[in-house]
Coordinates of N, CA, C and O in Angstrom, one line a residue:
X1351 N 0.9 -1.2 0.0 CA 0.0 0.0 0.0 C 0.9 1.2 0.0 O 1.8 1.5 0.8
X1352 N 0.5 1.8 -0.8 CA 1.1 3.5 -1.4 C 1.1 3.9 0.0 O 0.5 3.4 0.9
X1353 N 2.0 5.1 0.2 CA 1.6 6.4 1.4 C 0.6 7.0 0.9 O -0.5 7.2 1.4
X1354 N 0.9 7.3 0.0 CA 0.2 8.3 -0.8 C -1.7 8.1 -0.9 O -2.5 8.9 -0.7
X1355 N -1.8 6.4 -1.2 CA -3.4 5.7 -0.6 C -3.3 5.9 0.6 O -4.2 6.7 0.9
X1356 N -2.5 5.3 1.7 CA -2.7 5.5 2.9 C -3.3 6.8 3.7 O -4.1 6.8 4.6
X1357 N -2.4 8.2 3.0 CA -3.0 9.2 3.8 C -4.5 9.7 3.0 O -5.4 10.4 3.5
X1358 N -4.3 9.2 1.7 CA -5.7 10.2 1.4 C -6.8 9.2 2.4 O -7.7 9.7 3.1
X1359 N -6.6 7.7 2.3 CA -7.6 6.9 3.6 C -7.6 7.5 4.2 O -8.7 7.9 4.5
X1360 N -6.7 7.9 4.8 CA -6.9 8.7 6.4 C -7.6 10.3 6.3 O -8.3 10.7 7.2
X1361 N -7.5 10.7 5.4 CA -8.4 12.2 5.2 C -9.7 12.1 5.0 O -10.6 12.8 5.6
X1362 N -10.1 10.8 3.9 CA -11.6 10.5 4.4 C -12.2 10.0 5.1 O -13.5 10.0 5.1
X1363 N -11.1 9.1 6.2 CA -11.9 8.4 7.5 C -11.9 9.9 8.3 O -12.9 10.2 8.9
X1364 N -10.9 10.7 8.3 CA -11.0 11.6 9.3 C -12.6 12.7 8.7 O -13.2 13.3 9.5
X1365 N -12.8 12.7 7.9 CA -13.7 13.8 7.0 C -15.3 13.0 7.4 O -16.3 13.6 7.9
X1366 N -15.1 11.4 7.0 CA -16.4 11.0 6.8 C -17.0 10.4 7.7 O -18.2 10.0 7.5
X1367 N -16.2 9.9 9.2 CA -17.0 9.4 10.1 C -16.8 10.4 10.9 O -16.0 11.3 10.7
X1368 N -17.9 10.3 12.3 CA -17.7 10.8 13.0 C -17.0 10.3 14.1 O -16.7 9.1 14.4
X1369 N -16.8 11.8 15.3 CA -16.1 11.2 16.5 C -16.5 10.4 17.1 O -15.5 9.9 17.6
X1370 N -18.0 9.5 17.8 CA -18.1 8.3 18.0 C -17.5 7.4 16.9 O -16.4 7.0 17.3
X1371 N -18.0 7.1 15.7 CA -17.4 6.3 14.8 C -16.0 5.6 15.3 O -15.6 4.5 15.7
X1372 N -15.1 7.1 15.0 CA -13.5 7.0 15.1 C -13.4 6.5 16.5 O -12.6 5.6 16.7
X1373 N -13.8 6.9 17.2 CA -13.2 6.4 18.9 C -13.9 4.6 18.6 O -13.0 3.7 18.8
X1374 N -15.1 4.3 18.3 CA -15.4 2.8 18.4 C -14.3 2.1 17.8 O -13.7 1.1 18.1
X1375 N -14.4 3.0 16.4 CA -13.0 2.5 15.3 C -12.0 1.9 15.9 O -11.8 0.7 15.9
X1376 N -11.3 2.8 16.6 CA -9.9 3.0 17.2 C -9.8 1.6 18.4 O -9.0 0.7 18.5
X1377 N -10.9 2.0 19.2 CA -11.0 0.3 20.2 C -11.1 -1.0 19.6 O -10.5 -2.1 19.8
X1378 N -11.9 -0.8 19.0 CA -12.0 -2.2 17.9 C -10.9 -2.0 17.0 O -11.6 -1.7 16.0
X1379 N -9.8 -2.0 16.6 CA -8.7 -2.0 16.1 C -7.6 -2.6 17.1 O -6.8 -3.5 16.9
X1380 N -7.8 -1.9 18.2 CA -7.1 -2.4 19.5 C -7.5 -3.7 20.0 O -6.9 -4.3 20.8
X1381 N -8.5 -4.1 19.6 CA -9.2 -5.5 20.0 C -10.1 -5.8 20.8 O -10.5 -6.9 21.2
X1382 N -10.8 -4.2 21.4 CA -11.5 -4.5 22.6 C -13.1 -5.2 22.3 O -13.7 -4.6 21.4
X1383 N -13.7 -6.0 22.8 CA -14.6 -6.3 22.4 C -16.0 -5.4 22.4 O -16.0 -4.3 23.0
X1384 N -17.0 -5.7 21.9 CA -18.3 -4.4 21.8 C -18.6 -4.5 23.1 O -19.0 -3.4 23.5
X1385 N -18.6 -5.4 23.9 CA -19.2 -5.2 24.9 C -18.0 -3.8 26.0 O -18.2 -2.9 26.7
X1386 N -16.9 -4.4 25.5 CA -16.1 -3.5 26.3 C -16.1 -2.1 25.9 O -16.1 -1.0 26.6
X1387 N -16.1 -2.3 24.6 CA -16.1 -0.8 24.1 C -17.5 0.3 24.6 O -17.6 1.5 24.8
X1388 N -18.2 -0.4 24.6 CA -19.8 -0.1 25.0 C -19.8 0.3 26.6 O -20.6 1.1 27.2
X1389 N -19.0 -0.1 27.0 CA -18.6 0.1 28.4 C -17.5 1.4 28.5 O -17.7 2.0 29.6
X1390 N -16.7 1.8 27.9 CA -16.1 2.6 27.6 C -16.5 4.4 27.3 O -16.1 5.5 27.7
X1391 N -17.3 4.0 26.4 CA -18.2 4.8 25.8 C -19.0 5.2 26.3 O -19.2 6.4 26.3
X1392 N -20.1 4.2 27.2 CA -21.1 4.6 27.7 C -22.1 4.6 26.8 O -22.4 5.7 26.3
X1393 N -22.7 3.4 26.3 CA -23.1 2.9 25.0 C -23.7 1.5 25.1 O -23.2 1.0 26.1
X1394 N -24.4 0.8 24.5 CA -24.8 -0.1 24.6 C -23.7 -1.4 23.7 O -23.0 -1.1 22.7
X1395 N -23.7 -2.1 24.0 CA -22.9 -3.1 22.6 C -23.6 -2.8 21.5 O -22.9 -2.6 20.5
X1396 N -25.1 -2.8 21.3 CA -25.6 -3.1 20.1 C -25.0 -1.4 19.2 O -24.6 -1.3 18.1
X1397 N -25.2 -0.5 20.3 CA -24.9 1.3 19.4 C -23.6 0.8 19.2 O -23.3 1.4 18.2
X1398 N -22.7 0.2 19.6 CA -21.0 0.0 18.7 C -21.5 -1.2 17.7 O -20.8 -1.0 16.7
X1399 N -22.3 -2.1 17.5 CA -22.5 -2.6 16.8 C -22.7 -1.6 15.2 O -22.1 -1.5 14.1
X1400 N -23.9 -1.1 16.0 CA -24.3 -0.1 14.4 C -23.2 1.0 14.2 O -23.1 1.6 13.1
X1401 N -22.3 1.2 15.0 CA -21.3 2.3 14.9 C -20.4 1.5 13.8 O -19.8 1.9 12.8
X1402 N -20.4 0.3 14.2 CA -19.2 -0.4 12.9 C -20.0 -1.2 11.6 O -19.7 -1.9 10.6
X1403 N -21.0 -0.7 11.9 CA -21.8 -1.0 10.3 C -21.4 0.0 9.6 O -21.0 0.2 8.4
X1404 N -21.9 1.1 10.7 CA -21.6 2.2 9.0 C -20.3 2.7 9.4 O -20.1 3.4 8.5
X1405 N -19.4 2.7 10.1 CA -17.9 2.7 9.8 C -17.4 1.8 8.5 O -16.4 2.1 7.8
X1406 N -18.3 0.4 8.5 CA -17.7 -0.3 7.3 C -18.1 -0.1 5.9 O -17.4 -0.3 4.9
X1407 N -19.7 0.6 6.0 CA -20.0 1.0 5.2 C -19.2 2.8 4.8 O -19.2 3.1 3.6
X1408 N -18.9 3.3 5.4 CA -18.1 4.4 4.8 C -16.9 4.5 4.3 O -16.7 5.0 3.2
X1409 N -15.8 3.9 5.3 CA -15.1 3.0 4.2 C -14.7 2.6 3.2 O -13.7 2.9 2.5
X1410 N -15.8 1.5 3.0 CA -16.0 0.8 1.5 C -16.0 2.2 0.7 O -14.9 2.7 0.2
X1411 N -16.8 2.7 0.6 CA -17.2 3.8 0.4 C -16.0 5.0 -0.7 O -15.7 5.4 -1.8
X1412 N -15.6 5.1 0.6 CA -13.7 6.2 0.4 C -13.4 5.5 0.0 O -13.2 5.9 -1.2
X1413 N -13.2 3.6 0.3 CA -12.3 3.2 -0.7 C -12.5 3.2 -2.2 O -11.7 3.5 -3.1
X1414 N -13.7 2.9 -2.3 CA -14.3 3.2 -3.9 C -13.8 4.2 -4.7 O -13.7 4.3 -5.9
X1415 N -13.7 5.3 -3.6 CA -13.5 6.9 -5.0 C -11.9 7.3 -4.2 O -11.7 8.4 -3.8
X1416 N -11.2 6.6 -4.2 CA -9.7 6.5 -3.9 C -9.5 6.3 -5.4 O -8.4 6.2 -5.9

């Protein structure tokens, strides 16, 4: 993977989710589970659940028009 792909990724993760999104993002990257993260957050598991649906759906998304 390019730098060059890598940071424009990062301009539209930064642009197109929001700050819940990115913080669920960022725990779930680290490994923590929904329930933990949900705990974290102050959140249900199922609201990180839907937080990483459309995290994956936006994504997909940026990556498309990359």
């Amino acid at each position: 993977v390019s730098s060059d792909y890598e940071a424009r990724l990062r301009l539209g993760i930064r642009r197109e989710l929001s700050e819940r999104e990115r913080r669920v993002l960022a725990f779930y990257l680290q490994g923590y589970s929904y329930a933990h993260i949900a705990e974290l957050i102050g959140v249900t598991p199922k609201a990180v659940d839907n937080a990483l649906q459309r995290v994956r759906a936006k994504v997909a998304t940026i990556h498309q028009n990359l």
